[in-house]
Amino acid sequence: MRILVNIDVPDLEHAIAFYQSAFVLTLHRRLGPTGAEMLGADAPIYLLEKAAGTPAAGSVRQPRDYGRHWTPVHLDVVVEDVDSAVAKAVAAGARLEGPPATHAWGRIAHLSDPYGHGICILQFLGRGYDELAEAESADSAGLRLQPASEADFEALLALRIAAMRDSLERLGRFDPARARERLRSTFRPECTWCIEHDGKRVGFYAVRPDGDGLRLDHLYVLPTAQRQGLGGQVLRRILQEADRRGLPVMLGALRGSDSNRFYRRHGFVQTGESEWDIEYQRPVAAG
């Protein structure tokens, strides 16, 4: 079985241009003077020119309305980066109806196209909808956050070196002595938490007050424990607590590191940069 997506629009040429610009769909073929097949998504999308005010269907005499309206069927457009996709859609003529929101499964922004149809732009994070499907909480699934102490410094230093080594070597910046100095200068046990999974320490993070917000000084997960969604679970907890307190979160990420993409996926926006680091801030999520 296949499902085809059909969208009534009042102006076919305008709609073709919008969906090409907003979501990089391609006009595959025309279906007569009032229809077009757009490809580039998992399901073909058919744009059908129908005049406003004409009957919507058969015995249902409700007229078509291209003002903002609600329909029980709408498009969810899944992307890699919500913010850039929203910017592109808005530039093409969509209306953003609220800032993107972050949930356990990912980020979502609600928009409407120029014809009043609702569209959701989604970016899955971690395990996506599996986060909702899991009956177990993160704790019962084996994730534990334990407060650190001064005695943990050497173990956390070794963990940081293991987590950062690949990125630093790519930049020609790997230096254990420098790593020790940087961690020593920012290490505050009272603001540091160890990440444990299935009884093993696999990472740590540190969050401290910084001006009118919070600063995430460290968030590291061992390479052997990465790509399991652990970092995303921990970061979402940090952000949820920051939102509860009404505080933004700031951090610096090593230029060229995969962590830049990770933080952008979770709503951080660049605020500055230096020779080796890029500064980010994640504003308080809208209630």
PDB file of N, CA and C in Angstrom, residues 111-172:
ATOM      1  N   LEU A 111       4.124  25.768  11.764  1.00  0.00           N
ATOM      2  CA  LEU A 111       4.011  26.810  10.759  1.00  0.00           C
ATOM      3  C   LEU A 111       2.722  26.611   9.978  1.00  0.00           C
ATOM      4  N   SER A 112       2.418  27.586   9.135  1.00  0.00           N
ATOM      5  CA  SER A 112       1.374  27.394   8.131  1.00  0.00           C
ATOM      6  C   SER A 112       1.932  27.844   6.795  1.00  0.00           C
ATOM      7  N   ASP A 113       1.503  27.163   5.741  1.00  0.00           N
ATOM      8  CA  ASP A 113       1.954  27.563   4.413  1.00  0.00           C
ATOM      9  C   ASP A 113       1.134  28.768   3.949  1.00  0.00           C
ATOM     10  N   PRO A 114       1.428  29.344   2.788  1.00  0.00           N
ATOM     11  CA  PRO A 114       0.698  30.545   2.363  1.00  0.00           C
ATOM     12  C   PRO A 114      -0.785  30.310   2.111  1.00  0.00           C
ATOM     13  N   TYR A 115      -1.236  29.047   2.166  1.00  0.00           N
ATOM     14  CA  TYR A 115      -2.632  28.719   1.842  1.00  0.00           C
ATOM     15  C   TYR A 115      -3.421  28.307   3.083  1.00  0.00           C
ATOM     16  N   GLY A 116      -2.846  28.558   4.262  1.00  0.00           N
ATOM     17  CA  GLY A 116      -3.546  28.297   5.496  1.00  0.00           C
ATOM     18  C   GLY A 116      -3.405  26.897   6.046  1.00  0.00           C
ATOM     19  N   HIS A 117      -2.641  26.020   5.372  1.00  0.00           N
ATOM     20  CA  HIS A 117      -2.471  24.648   5.838  1.00  0.00           C
ATOM     21  C   HIS A 117      -1.388  24.594   6.916  1.00  0.00           C
ATOM     22  N   GLY A 118      -1.665  23.864   7.992  1.00  0.00           N
ATOM     23  CA  GLY A 118      -0.674  23.690   9.033  1.00  0.00           C
ATOM     24  C   GLY A 118       0.438  22.745   8.601  1.00  0.00           C
ATOM     25  N   ILE A 119       1.670  23.069   8.970  1.00  0.00           N
ATOM     26  CA  ILE A 119       2.838  22.232   8.684  1.00  0.00           C
ATOM     27  C   ILE A 119       3.691  22.177   9.943  1.00  0.00           C
ATOM     28  N   CYS A 120       4.145  20.988  10.302  1.00  0.00           N
ATOM     29  CA  CYS A 120       5.083  20.840  11.410  1.00  0.00           C
ATOM     30  C   CYS A 120       6.442  20.461  10.839  1.00  0.00           C
ATOM     31  N   ILE A 121       7.475  21.151  11.279  1.00  0.00           N
ATOM     32  CA  ILE A 121       8.845  20.795  10.916  1.00  0.00           C
ATOM     33  C   ILE A 121       9.466  20.099  12.118  1.00  0.00           C
ATOM     34  N   LEU A 122       9.907  18.849  11.917  1.00  0.00           N
ATOM     35  CA  LEU A 122      10.409  18.017  13.002  1.00  0.00           C
ATOM     36  C   LEU A 122      11.891  17.720  12.825  1.00  0.00           C
ATOM     37  N   GLN A 123      12.584  17.645  13.941  1.00  0.00           N
ATOM     38  CA  GLN A 123      13.973  17.184  13.972  1.00  0.00           C
ATOM     39  C   GLN A 123      14.075  16.172  15.107  1.00  0.00           C
ATOM     40  N   PHE A 124      14.286  14.907  14.752  1.00  0.00           N
ATOM     41  CA  PHE A 124      14.373  13.881  15.776  1.00  0.00           C
ATOM     42  C   PHE A 124      15.726  13.964  16.485  1.00  0.00           C
ATOM     43  N   LEU A 125      15.719  13.738  17.786  1.00  0.00           N
ATOM     44  CA  LEU A 125      16.924  13.717  18.601  1.00  0.00           C
ATOM     45  C   LEU A 125      17.038  12.371  19.291  1.00  0.00           C
ATOM     46  N   GLY A 126      18.266  11.945  19.513  1.00  0.00           N
ATOM     47  CA  GLY A 126      18.462  10.676  20.221  1.00  0.00           C
ATOM     48  C   GLY A 126      17.753   9.538  19.532  1.00  0.00           C
ATOM     49  N   ARG A 127      16.818   8.921  20.229  1.00  0.00           N
ATOM     50  CA  ARG A 127      16.077   7.788  19.680  1.00  0.00           C
ATOM     51  C   ARG A 127      14.732   8.185  19.105  1.00  0.00           C
ATOM     52  N   GLY A 128      14.499   9.487  18.909  1.00  0.00           N
ATOM     53  CA  GLY A 128      13.264   9.940  18.298  1.00  0.00           C
ATOM     54  C   GLY A 128      12.045   9.512  19.091  1.00  0.00           C
ATOM     55  N   TYR A 129      11.010   9.036  18.384  1.00  0.00           N
ATOM     56  CA  TYR A 129       9.773   8.643  19.050  1.00  0.00           C
ATOM     57  C   TYR A 129       9.967   7.442  19.973  1.00  0.00           C
ATOM     58  N   ASP A 130      11.094   6.750  19.844  1.00  0.00           N
ATOM     59  CA  ASP A 130      11.361   5.660  20.788  1.00  0.00           C
ATOM     60  C   ASP A 130      11.445   6.192  22.215  1.00  0.00           C
ATOM     61  N   GLU A 131      11.802   7.486  22.356  1.00  0.00           N
ATOM     62  CA  GLU A 131      11.843   8.078  23.690  1.00  0.00           C
ATOM     63  C   GLU A 131      10.455   8.042  24.332  1.00  0.00           C
ATOM     64  N   LEU A 132       9.407   8.185  23.516  1.00  0.00           N
ATOM     65  CA  LEU A 132       8.046   8.150  24.032  1.00  0.00           C
ATOM     66  C   LEU A 132       7.555   6.721  24.199  1.00  0.00           C
ATOM     67  N   ALA A 133       8.034   5.839  23.320  1.00  0.00           N
ATOM     68  CA  ALA A 133       7.556   4.464  23.339  1.00  0.00           C
ATOM     69  C   ALA A 133       8.132   3.670  24.497  1.00  0.00           C
ATOM     70  N   GLU A 134       9.296   4.102  24.992  1.00  0.00           N
ATOM     71  CA  GLU A 134       9.920   3.375  26.092  1.00  0.00           C
ATOM     72  C   GLU A 134       9.089   3.514  27.355  1.00  0.00           C
ATOM     73  N   ALA A 135       8.708   2.414  27.934  1.00  0.00           N
ATOM     74  CA  ALA A 135       7.937   2.453  29.173  1.00  0.00           C
ATOM     75  C   ALA A 135       8.826   2.775  30.355  1.00  0.00           C
ATOM     76  N   GLU A 136      10.110   2.437  30.251  1.00  0.00           N
ATOM     77  CA  GLU A 136      11.019   2.659  31.354  1.00  0.00           C
ATOM     78  C   GLU A 136      11.523   4.086  31.372  1.00  0.00           C
ATOM     79  N   SER A 137      11.769   4.598  32.533  1.00  0.00           N
ATOM     80  CA  SER A 137      12.399   5.905  32.650  1.00  0.00           C
ATOM     81  C   SER A 137      13.883   5.757  32.390  1.00  0.00           C
ATOM     82  N   ALA A 138      14.559   6.893  32.204  1.00  0.00           N
ATOM     83  CA  ALA A 138      16.002   6.837  31.967  1.00  0.00           C
ATOM     84  C   ALA A 138      16.708   6.184  33.150  1.00  0.00           C
ATOM     85  N   ASP A 139      16.240   6.455  34.385  1.00  0.00           N
ATOM     86  CA  ASP A 139      16.881   5.858  35.546  1.00  0.00           C
ATOM     87  C   ASP A 139      16.746   4.348  35.543  1.00  0.00           C
ATOM     88  N   SER A 140      15.523   3.848  35.294  1.00  0.00           N
ATOM     89  CA  SER A 140      15.327   2.405  35.324  1.00  0.00           C
ATOM     90  C   SER A 140      16.018   1.725  34.165  1.00  0.00           C
ATOM     91  N   ALA A 141      16.351   2.485  33.115  1.00  0.00           N
ATOM     92  CA  ALA A 141      17.070   1.914  31.977  1.00  0.00           C
ATOM     93  C   ALA A 141      18.573   1.881  32.231  1.00  0.00           C
ATOM     94  N   GLY A 142      19.022   2.327  33.399  1.00  0.00           N
ATOM     95  CA  GLY A 142      20.431   2.186  33.737  1.00  0.00           C
ATOM     96  C   GLY A 142      21.227   3.462  33.809  1.00  0.00           C
ATOM     97  N   LEU A 143      20.584   4.622  33.587  1.00  0.00           N
ATOM     98  CA  LEU A 143      21.312   5.895  33.634  1.00  0.00           C
ATOM     99  C   LEU A 143      21.237   6.470  35.044  1.00  0.00           C
ATOM    100  N   ARG A 144      22.388   6.829  35.600  1.00  0.00           N
ATOM    101  CA  ARG A 144      22.455   7.436  36.916  1.00  0.00           C
ATOM    102  C   ARG A 144      23.360   8.663  36.861  1.00  0.00           C
ATOM    103  N   LEU A 145      22.978   9.689  37.588  1.00  0.00           N
ATOM    104  CA  LEU A 145      23.792  10.896  37.722  1.00  0.00           C
ATOM    105  C   LEU A 145      24.192  11.016  39.179  1.00  0.00           C
ATOM    106  N   GLN A 146      25.499  10.982  39.448  1.00  0.00           N
ATOM    107  CA  GLN A 146      26.009  10.994  40.807  1.00  0.00           C
ATOM    108  C   GLN A 146      26.895  12.222  41.024  1.00  0.00           C
ATOM    109  N   PRO A 147      26.759  12.898  42.164  1.00  0.00           N
ATOM    110  CA  PRO A 147      27.608  14.073  42.426  1.00  0.00           C
ATOM    111  C   PRO A 147      29.083  13.688  42.490  1.00  0.00           C
ATOM    112  N   ALA A 148      29.927  14.551  41.950  1.00  0.00           N
ATOM    113  CA  ALA A 148      31.372  14.304  41.946  1.00  0.00           C
ATOM    114  C   ALA A 148      31.999  14.908  43.197  1.00  0.00           C
ATOM    115  N   SER A 149      33.238  14.498  43.450  1.00  0.00           N
ATOM    116  CA  SER A 149      34.010  15.046  44.568  1.00  0.00           C
ATOM    117  C   SER A 149      35.410  15.374  44.071  1.00  0.00           C
ATOM    118  N   GLU A 150      36.180  16.056  44.906  1.00  0.00           N
ATOM    119  CA  GLU A 150      37.553  16.398  44.536  1.00  0.00           C
ATOM    120  C   GLU A 150      38.366  15.145  44.234  1.00  0.00           C
ATOM    121  N   ALA A 151      38.052  14.053  44.916  1.00  0.00           N
ATOM    122  CA  ALA A 151      38.791  12.805  44.710  1.00  0.00           C
ATOM    123  C   ALA A 151      38.571  12.217  43.319  1.00  0.00           C
ATOM    124  N   ASP A 152      37.556  12.704  42.600  1.00  0.00           N
ATOM    125  CA  ASP A 152      37.262  12.174  41.262  1.00  0.00           C
ATOM    126  C   ASP A 152      38.079  12.853  40.166  1.00  0.00           C
ATOM    127  N   PHE A 153      38.878  13.853  40.505  1.00  0.00           N
ATOM    128  CA  PHE A 153      39.518  14.665  39.468  1.00  0.00           C
ATOM    129  C   PHE A 153      40.311  13.825  38.473  1.00  0.00           C
ATOM    130  N   GLU A 154      41.196  12.965  38.936  1.00  0.00           N
ATOM    131  CA  GLU A 154      42.055  12.215  38.020  1.00  0.00           C
ATOM    132  C   GLU A 154      41.233  11.312  37.104  1.00  0.00           C
ATOM    133  N   ALA A 155      40.209  10.667  37.657  1.00  0.00           N
ATOM    134  CA  ALA A 155      39.376   9.790  36.835  1.00  0.00           C
ATOM    135  C   ALA A 155      38.610  10.593  35.784  1.00  0.00           C
ATOM    136  N   LEU A 156      38.115  11.768  36.152  1.00  0.00           N
ATOM    137  CA  LEU A 156      37.378  12.592  35.198  1.00  0.00           C
ATOM    138  C   LEU A 156      38.320  13.186  34.152  1.00  0.00           C
ATOM    139  N   LEU A 157      39.551  13.500  34.554  1.00  0.00           N
ATOM    140  CA  LEU A 157      40.538  13.971  33.579  1.00  0.00           C
ATOM    141  C   LEU A 157      40.796  12.904  32.527  1.00  0.00           C
ATOM    142  N   ALA A 158      40.979  11.665  32.951  1.00  0.00           N
ATOM    143  CA  ALA A 158      41.209  10.572  31.997  1.00  0.00           C
ATOM    144  C   ALA A 158      40.018  10.406  31.076  1.00  0.00           C
ATOM    145  N   LEU A 159      38.824  10.560  31.622  1.00  0.00           N
ATOM    146  CA  LEU A 159      37.615  10.432  30.815  1.00  0.00           C
ATOM    147  C   LEU A 159      37.542  11.570  29.784  1.00  0.00           C
ATOM    148  N   ARG A 160      37.843  12.792  30.217  1.00  0.00           N
ATOM    149  CA  ARG A 160      37.808  13.934  29.296  1.00  0.00           C
ATOM    150  C   ARG A 160      38.812  13.742  28.162  1.00  0.00           C
ATOM    151  N   ILE A 161      40.015  13.284  28.492  1.00  0.00           N
ATOM    152  CA  ILE A 161      41.037  13.075  27.468  1.00  0.00           C
ATOM    153  C   ILE A 161      40.575  12.034  26.459  1.00  0.00           C
ATOM    154  N   ALA A 162      39.975  10.948  26.948  1.00  0.00           N
ATOM    155  CA  ALA A 162      39.500   9.902  26.042  1.00  0.00           C
ATOM    156  C   ALA A 162      38.392  10.425  25.132  1.00  0.00           C
ATOM    157  N   ALA A 163      37.486  11.240  25.680  1.00  0.00           N
ATOM    158  CA  ALA A 163      36.364  11.751  24.894  1.00  0.00           C
ATOM    159  C   ALA A 163      36.808  12.795  23.873  1.00  0.00           C
ATOM    160  N   MET A 164      37.826  13.602  24.202  1.00  0.00           N
ATOM    161  CA  MET A 164      38.240  14.712  23.348  1.00  0.00           C
ATOM    162  C   MET A 164      39.386  14.369  22.411  1.00  0.00           C
ATOM    163  N   ARG A 165      40.046  13.256  22.634  1.00  0.00           N
ATOM    164  CA  ARG A 165      41.298  12.988  21.922  1.00  0.00           C
ATOM    165  C   ARG A 165      41.142  13.034  20.399  1.00  0.00           C
ATOM    166  N   ASP A 166      40.131  12.381  19.875  1.00  0.00           N
ATOM    167  CA  ASP A 166      39.980  12.322  18.420  1.00  0.00           C
ATOM    168  C   ASP A 166      39.820  13.713  17.823  1.00  0.00           C
ATOM    169  N   SER A 167      38.934  14.542  18.409  1.00  0.00           N
ATOM    170  CA  SER A 167      38.716  15.896  17.893  1.00  0.00           C
ATOM    171  C   SER A 167      39.971  16.741  17.984  1.00  0.00           C
ATOM    172  N   LEU A 168      40.689  16.628  19.104  1.00  0.00           N
ATOM    173  CA  LEU A 168      41.904  17.418  19.284  1.00  0.00           C
ATOM    174  C   LEU A 168      43.018  16.981  18.347  1.00  0.00           C
ATOM    175  N   GLU A 169      43.130  15.677  18.111  1.00  0.00           N
ATOM    176  CA  GLU A 169      44.172  15.197  17.198  1.00  0.00           C
ATOM    177  C   GLU A 169      43.898  15.664  15.776  1.00  0.00           C
ATOM    178  N   ARG A 170      42.626  15.729  15.386  1.00  0.00           N
ATOM    179  CA  ARG A 170      42.304  16.222  14.034  1.00  0.00           C
ATOM    180  C   ARG A 170      42.751  17.666  13.858  1.00  0.00           C
ATOM    181  N   LEU A 171      42.736  18.438  14.943  1.00  0.00           N
ATOM    182  CA  LEU A 171      43.149  19.839  14.884  1.00  0.00           C
ATOM    183  C   LEU A 171      44.621  20.031  15.229  1.00  0.00           C
ATOM    184  N   GLY A 172      45.316  18.934  15.521  1.00  0.00           N
ATOM    185  CA  GLY A 172      46.704  19.040  15.922  1.00  0.00           C
ATOM    186  C   GLY A 172      46.872  19.704  17.268  1.00  0.00           C
TER     187      GLY A 172
END
